[in-house]
Coordinates of C-alpha atoms in Angstrom, one line a residue:
X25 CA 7.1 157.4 -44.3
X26 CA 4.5 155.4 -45.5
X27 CA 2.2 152.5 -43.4
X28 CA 0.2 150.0 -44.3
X29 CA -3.2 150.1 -42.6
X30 CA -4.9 146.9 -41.7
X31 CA -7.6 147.4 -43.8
X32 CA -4.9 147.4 -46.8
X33 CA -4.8 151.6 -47.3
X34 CA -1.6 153.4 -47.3
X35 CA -1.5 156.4 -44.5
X36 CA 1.5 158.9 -44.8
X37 CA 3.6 160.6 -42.3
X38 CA 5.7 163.1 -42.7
X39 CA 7.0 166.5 -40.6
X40 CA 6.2 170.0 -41.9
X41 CA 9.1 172.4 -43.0
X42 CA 7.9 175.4 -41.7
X43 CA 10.5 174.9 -38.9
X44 CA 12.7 176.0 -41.1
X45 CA 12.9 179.4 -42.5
X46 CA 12.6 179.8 -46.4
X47 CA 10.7 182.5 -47.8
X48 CA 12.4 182.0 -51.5
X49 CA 12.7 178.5 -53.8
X50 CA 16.4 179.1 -53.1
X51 CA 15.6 178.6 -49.5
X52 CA 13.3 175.2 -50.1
X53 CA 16.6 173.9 -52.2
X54 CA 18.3 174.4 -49.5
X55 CA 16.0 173.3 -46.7
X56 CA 16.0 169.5 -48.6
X57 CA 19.5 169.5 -48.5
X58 CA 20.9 170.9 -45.4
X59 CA 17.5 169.5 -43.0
X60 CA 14.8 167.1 -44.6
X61 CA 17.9 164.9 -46.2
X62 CA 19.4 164.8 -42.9
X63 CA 16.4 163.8 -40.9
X64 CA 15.8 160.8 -43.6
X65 CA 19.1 159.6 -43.0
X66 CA 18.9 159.5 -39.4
X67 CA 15.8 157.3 -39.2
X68 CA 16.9 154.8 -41.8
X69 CA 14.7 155.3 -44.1
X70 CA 15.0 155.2 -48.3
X71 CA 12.2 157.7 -48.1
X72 CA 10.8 160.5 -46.2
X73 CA 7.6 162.2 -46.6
X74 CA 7.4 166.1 -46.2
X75 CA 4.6 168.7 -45.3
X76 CA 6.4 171.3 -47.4
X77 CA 5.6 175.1 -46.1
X78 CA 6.0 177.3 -49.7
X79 CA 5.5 181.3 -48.7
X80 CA 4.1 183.7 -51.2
X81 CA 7.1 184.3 -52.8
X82 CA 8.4 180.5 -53.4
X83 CA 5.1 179.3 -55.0
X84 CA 4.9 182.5 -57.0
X85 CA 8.2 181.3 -58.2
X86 CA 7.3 177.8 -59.0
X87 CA 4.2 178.7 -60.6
X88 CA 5.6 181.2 -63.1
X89 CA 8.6 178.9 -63.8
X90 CA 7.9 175.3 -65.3
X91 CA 11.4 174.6 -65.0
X92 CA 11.6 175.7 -61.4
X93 CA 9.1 173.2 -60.6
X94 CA 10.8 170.8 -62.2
X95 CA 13.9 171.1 -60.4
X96 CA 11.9 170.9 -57.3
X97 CA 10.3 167.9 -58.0
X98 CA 14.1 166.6 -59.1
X99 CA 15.6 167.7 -55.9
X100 CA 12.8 165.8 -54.0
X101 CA 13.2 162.4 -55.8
X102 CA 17.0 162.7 -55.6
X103 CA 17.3 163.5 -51.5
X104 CA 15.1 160.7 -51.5
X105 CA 12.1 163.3 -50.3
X106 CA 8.3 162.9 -51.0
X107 CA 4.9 165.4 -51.2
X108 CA 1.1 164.5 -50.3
X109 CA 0.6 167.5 -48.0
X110 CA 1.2 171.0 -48.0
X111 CA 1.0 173.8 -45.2
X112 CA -0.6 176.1 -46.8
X113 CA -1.4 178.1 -43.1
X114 CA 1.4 180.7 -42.9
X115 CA 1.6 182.9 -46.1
X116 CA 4.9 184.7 -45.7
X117 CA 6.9 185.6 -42.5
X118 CA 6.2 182.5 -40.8
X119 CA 10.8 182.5 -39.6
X120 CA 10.3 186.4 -38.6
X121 CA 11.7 187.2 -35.7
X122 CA 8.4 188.3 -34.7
X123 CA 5.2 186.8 -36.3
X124 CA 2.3 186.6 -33.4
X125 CA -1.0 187.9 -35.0
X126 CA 0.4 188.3 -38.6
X127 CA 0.3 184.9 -39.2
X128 CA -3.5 185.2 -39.8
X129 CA -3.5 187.2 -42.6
X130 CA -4.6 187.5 -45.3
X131 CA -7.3 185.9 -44.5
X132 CA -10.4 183.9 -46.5
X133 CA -12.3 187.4 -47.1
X134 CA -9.2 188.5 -48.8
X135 CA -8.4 187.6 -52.8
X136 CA -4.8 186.6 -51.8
X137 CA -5.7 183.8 -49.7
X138 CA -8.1 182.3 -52.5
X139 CA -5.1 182.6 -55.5
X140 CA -2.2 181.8 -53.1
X141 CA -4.0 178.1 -51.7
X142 CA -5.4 177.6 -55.2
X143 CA -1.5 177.8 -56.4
X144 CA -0.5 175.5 -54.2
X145 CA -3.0 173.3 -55.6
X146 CA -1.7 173.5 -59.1
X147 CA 2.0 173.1 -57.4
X148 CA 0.9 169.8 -55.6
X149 CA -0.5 168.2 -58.2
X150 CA 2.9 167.7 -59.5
X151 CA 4.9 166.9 -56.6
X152 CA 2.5 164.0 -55.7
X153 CA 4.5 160.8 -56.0
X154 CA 3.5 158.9 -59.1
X155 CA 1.5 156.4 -57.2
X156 CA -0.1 158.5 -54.6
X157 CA -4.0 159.1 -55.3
X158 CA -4.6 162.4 -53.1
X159 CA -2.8 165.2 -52.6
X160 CA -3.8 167.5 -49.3
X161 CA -3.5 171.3 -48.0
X162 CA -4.2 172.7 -44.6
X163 CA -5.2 176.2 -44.4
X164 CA -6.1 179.0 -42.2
X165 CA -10.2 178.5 -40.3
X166 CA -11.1 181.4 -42.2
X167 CA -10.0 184.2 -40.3
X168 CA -8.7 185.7 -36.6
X169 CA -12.1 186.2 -34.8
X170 CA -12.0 189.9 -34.2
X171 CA -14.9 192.0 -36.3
X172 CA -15.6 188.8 -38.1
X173 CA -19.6 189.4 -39.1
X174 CA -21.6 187.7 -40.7
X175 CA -20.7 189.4 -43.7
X176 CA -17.1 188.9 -43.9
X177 CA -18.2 185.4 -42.9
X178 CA -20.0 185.2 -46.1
X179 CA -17.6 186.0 -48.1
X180 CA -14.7 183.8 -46.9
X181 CA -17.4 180.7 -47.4
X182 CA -17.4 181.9 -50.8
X183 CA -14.0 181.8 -51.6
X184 CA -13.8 178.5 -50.3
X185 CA -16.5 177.4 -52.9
X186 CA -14.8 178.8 -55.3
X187 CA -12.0 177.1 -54.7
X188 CA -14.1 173.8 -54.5
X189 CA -15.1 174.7 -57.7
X190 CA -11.1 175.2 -59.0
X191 CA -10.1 171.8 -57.3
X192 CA -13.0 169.8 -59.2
X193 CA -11.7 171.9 -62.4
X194 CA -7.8 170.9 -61.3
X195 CA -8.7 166.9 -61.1
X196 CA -10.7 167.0 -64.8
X197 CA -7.4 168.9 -66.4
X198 CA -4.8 166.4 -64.2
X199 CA -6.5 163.6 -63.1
X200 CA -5.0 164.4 -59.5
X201 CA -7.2 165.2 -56.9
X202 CA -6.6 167.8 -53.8
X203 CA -8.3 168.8 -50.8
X204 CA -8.2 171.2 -48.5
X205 CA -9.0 170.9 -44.5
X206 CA -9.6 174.3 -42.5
X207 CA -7.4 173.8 -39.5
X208 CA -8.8 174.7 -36.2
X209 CA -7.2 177.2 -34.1
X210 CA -7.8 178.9 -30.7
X211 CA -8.7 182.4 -31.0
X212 CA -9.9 182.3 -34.5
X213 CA -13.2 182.1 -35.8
X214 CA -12.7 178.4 -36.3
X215 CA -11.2 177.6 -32.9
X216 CA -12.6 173.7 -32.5
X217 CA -14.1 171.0 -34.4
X218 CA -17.2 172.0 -33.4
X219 CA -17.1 175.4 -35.1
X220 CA -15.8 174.1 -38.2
X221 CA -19.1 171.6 -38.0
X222 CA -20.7 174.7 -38.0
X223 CA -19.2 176.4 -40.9
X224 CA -19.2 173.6 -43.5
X225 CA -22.5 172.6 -42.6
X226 CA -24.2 175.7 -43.4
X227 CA -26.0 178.8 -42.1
X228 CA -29.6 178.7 -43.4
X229 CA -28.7 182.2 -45.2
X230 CA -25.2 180.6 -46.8
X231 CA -25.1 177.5 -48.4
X232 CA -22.6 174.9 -47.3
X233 CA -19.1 174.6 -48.6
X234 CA -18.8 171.0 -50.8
X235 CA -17.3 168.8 -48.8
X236 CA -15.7 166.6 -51.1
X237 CA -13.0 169.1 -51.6
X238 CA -13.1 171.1 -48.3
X239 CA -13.2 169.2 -44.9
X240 CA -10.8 169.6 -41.6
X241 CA -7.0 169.6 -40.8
X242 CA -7.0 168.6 -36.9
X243 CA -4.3 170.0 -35.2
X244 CA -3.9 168.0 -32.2
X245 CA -2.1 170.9 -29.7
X246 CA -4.9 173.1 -30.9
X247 CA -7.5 170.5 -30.1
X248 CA -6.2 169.8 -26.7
X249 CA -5.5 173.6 -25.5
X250 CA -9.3 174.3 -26.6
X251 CA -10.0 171.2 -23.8
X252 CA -12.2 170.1 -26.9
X253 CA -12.5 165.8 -26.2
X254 CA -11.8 163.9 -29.7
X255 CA -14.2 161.1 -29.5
X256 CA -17.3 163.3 -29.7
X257 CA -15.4 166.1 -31.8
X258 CA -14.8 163.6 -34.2
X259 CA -17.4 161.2 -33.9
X260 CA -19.6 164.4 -35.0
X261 CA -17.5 165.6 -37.5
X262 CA -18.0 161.7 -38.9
X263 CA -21.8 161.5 -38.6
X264 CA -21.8 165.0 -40.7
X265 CA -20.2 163.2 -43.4
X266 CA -16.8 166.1 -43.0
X267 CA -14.1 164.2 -44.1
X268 CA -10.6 164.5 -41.8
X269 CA -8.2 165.9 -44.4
X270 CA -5.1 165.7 -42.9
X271 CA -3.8 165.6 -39.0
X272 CA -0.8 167.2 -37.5
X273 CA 0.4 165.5 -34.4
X274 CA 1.4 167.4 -32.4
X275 CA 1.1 168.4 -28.4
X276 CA 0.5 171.3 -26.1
X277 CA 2.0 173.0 -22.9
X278 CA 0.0 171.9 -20.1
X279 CA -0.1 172.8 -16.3
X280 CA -2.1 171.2 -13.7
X281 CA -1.7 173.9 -10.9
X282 CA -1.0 177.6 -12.3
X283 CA -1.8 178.5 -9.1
X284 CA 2.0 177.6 -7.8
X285 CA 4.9 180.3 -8.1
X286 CA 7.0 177.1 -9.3
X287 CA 4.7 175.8 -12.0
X288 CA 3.9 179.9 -13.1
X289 CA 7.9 180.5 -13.4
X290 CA 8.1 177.1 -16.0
X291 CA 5.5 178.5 -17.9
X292 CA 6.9 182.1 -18.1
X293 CA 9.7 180.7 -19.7
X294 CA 7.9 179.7 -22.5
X295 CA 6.2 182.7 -23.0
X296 CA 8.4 184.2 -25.8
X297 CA 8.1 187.2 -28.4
X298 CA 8.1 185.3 -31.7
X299 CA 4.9 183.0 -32.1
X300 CA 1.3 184.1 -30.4
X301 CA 0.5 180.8 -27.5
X302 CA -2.9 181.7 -26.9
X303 CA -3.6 180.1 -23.2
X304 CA -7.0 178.7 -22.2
X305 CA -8.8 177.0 -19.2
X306 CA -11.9 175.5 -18.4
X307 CA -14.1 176.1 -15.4
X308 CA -15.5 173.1 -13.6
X309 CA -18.8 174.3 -15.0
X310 CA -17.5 173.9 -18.5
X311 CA -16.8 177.5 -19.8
X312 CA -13.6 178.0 -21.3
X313 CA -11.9 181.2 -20.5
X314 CA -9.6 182.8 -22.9
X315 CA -6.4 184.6 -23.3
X316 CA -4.7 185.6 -26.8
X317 CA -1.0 185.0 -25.0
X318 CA 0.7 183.6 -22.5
X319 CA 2.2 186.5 -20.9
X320 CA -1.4 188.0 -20.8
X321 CA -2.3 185.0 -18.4
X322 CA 0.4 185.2 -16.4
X323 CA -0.4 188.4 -15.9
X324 CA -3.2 188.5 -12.7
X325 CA -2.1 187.4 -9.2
X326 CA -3.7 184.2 -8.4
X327 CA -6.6 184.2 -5.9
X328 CA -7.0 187.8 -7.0
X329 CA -10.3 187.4 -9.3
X330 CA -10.1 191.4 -10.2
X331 CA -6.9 191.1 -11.9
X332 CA -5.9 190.3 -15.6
X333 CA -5.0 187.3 -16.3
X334 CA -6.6 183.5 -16.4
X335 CA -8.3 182.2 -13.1
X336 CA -5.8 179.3 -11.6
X337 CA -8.6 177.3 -10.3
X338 CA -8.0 175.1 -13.0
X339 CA -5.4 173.8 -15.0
X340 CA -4.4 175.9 -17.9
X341 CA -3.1 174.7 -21.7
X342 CA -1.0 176.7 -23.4
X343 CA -0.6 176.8 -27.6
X344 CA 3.1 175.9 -27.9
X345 CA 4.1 172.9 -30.1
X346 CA 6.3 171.4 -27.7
X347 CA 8.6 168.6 -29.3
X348 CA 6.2 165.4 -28.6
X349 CA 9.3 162.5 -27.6
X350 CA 10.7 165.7 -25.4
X351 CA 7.8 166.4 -23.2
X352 CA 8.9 169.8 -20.6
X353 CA 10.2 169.3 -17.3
X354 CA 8.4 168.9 -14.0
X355 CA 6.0 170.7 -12.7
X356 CA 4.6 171.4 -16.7
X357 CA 3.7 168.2 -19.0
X358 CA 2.1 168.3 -22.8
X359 CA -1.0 166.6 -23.9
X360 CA 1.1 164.0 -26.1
X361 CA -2.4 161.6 -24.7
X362 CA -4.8 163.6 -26.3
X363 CA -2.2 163.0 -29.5
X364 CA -2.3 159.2 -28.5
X365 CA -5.9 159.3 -28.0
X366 CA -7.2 161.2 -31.3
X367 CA -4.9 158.8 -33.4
X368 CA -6.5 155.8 -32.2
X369 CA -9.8 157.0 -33.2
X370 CA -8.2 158.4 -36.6
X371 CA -6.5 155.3 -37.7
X372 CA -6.9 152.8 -35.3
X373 CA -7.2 149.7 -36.8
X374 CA -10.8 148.6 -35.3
X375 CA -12.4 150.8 -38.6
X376 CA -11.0 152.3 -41.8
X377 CA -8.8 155.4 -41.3
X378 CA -10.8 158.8 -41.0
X379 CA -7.6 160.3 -42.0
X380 CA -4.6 159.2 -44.9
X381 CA -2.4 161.9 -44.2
X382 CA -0.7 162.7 -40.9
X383 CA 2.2 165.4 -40.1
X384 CA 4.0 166.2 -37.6
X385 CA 4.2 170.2 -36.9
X386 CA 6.5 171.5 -34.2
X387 CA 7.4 174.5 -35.3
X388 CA 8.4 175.9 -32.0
X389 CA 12.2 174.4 -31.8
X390 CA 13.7 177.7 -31.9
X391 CA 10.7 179.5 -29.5
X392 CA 11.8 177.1 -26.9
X393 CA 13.5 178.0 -23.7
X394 CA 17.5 178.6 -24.7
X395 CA 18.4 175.9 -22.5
X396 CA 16.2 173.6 -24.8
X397 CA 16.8 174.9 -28.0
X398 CA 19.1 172.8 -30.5
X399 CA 22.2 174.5 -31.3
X400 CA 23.3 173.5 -34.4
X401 CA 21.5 171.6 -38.0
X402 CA 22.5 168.5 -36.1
X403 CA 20.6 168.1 -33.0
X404 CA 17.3 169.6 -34.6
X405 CA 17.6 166.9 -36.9
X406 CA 18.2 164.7 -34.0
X407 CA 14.8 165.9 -32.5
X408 CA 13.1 166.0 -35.6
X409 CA 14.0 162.4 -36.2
X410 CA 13.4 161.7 -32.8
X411 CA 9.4 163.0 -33.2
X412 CA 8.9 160.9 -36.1
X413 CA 10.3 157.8 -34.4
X414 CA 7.5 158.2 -31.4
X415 CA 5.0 158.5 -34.3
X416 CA 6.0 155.5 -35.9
X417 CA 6.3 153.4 -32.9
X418 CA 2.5 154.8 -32.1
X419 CA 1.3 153.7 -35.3
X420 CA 3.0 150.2 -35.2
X421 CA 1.3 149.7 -32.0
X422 CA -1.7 150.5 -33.5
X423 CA -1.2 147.7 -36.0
X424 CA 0.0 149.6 -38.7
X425 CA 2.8 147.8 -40.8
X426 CA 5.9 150.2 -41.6
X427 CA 6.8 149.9 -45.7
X428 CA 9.9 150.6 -47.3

């Protein structure tokens, strides 16, 4: 779906496939067909963008096979399908019935994460609509935080130079040009915008990554579990001169009073063995306290300091993409306004957009409680659809024109 910003620029929205399990180019074929098609359909539209998830194996495939990639970008153009982003996060494994900390690797100090985004780059420069200028990736913040030194910090910065280096190379040899935002996420070593200030900025013993190619993906649910407030996040990341990649809309789990059996019982529900929902809270002095799960902060008694668990003092957000037109029953809510709120300052139409490409990522359909969890192809793409019709309506009210 493409809109027309006041200032006359064209942003992009589209939803990101790694809902959907495909680990081969057999299963992408088949994601267009049996979901992506559908969803387009249901909203309308003669075109739908997609943030296309390819795992290890898929791009490997494409990449090898010219012919491949051309029936990829046929299939695209024929479901009435388009490409300006890719999630290039999750390398494999991502529809595993159990994925949790594996998603993190391999990592930036790790070869395979270099060649794998910098495949992706060569893929996206030809699945980028004919007219579109900029093609985008979002990719792990470096690394999960545990034994990250300042060594292995070093080298990850690196890698991401050298890929700087690739992209600039990629644009000479195809006039197309790609970037790449690090995407924020709680627990890594890049959990807030903040920290990624800090990496693409500089340590006086590392130069800085080039930020013409590398900037930020901000993931809205991870921005909001971190309690990490958009306007100065992003008014510094502006002043810095880092340049908003790409933004995935999407929202958190959040619970004013964990301290209540009835509000702790909702949230155990959601605490499930597939994805890792790192769980966070802030004191009314401002430190944010920590867990790497949910189950590990349910896990204390509350008013019992000595015990495991998060302190219910506070309210608690949890990192669980829940579907953002389908908010979770009373006594839990998301933070769809800290979506609301970081849009407006995104693309807003008081200033030119700090961001072109915006996706929306709940991944989490089949992670929900059963009870909430769509049955069949059908009502995910109903939800699906339903998602990008609240984005839409948010960006019209915003001023943004809808185009055909």
């Amino acid at each position: 779906m493409r809109f027309r910003h006041p200032d006359g620029s064209t942003v992009h929205l589209a939803y990101c496939t790694n809902v959907h399990p495909a680990e081969t180019l057999d299963g992408v074929l088949a994601q267009l067909r049996d979901h992506c098609e559908p969803v387009r359909k249901r909203l309308g539209r003669d075109r739908l963008g997609i943030g296309l998830w390819l795992a290890r194996a898929a791009a490997r495939a494409l990449t090898s096979d010219p012919g491949a990639l051309r029936r990829l970008r046929r299939e695209l153009d024929t479901r009435g399908l388009e490409v300006v982003t890719l999630n290039g996060f999750p390398y494999e494994g991502f529809g595993d019935s159990r994925v949790k900390y594996r998603v993190y690797r391999p990592d930036w100090t790790e070869p395979a994460r270099l060649e794998y985004t910098a495949d992706l780059a060569r893929l996206l420069t030809a699945l980028l609509p004919d007219d579109a200028a900029e093609g985008t990736i979002s990719t792990l913040p470096l690394a999960w935080r545990t034994d990250f030194d300042e060594h292995r910090r070093a080298t990850a910065l690196g890698a991401l130079r050298t890929l700087a280096a690739r992209l600039d190379a990629l644009q000479d040899t195809t006039g197309r040009s790609i970037r790449v935002g690090l995407e924020p996420e709680p627990g890594c070593t890049i959990e807030t915008l903040a920290d990624a200030l800090d990496a693409l900025t500089g340590a006086p013993a590392i130069p800085g990554v080039p930020t013409h190619r590398i900037g930020v993906c901000v993931d809205t649910c991870h921005l909001a579990t971190s309690f990490e407030e958009p306007g100065p996040a992003l008014d510094a990341l502006h002043r810095a001169g880092i340049p908003v990649v790409k933004t995935q809309l999407s929202a958190a789990l959040h619970a004013e009073h964990p301290e209540r059996a009835d509000v702790r019982a909702a949230l155990s529900a959601f605490a499930e063995p597939r994805f890792l929902h790192q769980t966070r809270t802030r004191t009314v002095q401002g430190e944010l306290l920590a867990t790497d799960d949910l189950d590990e902060a349910l896990a204390g008694t509350p008013g019992l300091a000595a015990e495991p668990g998060l302190p219910t003092t506070e309210p608690w957000r949890a990192h669980f993409h829940v579907p953002l037109h389908a908010p979770p029953q009373p006594p839990l809510t998301s933070t769809l306004p800290v979506l609301q709120d970081t849009l407006t300052r995104l693309v807003g139409p008081a200033a030119p957009p700090r961001t072109h490409h915006l996706e929306v990522e709940t991944y989490t359909w089949q992670a929900l409680p059963p009870e909430l969890r769509p049955r069949t192809r059908a009502r995910l793409a109903d939800g699906i659809a339903a998602e990008l019709a609240l984005a839409r309506d948010l960006l019209t009210d915003l001023g943004l024109k809808e185009l055909p």
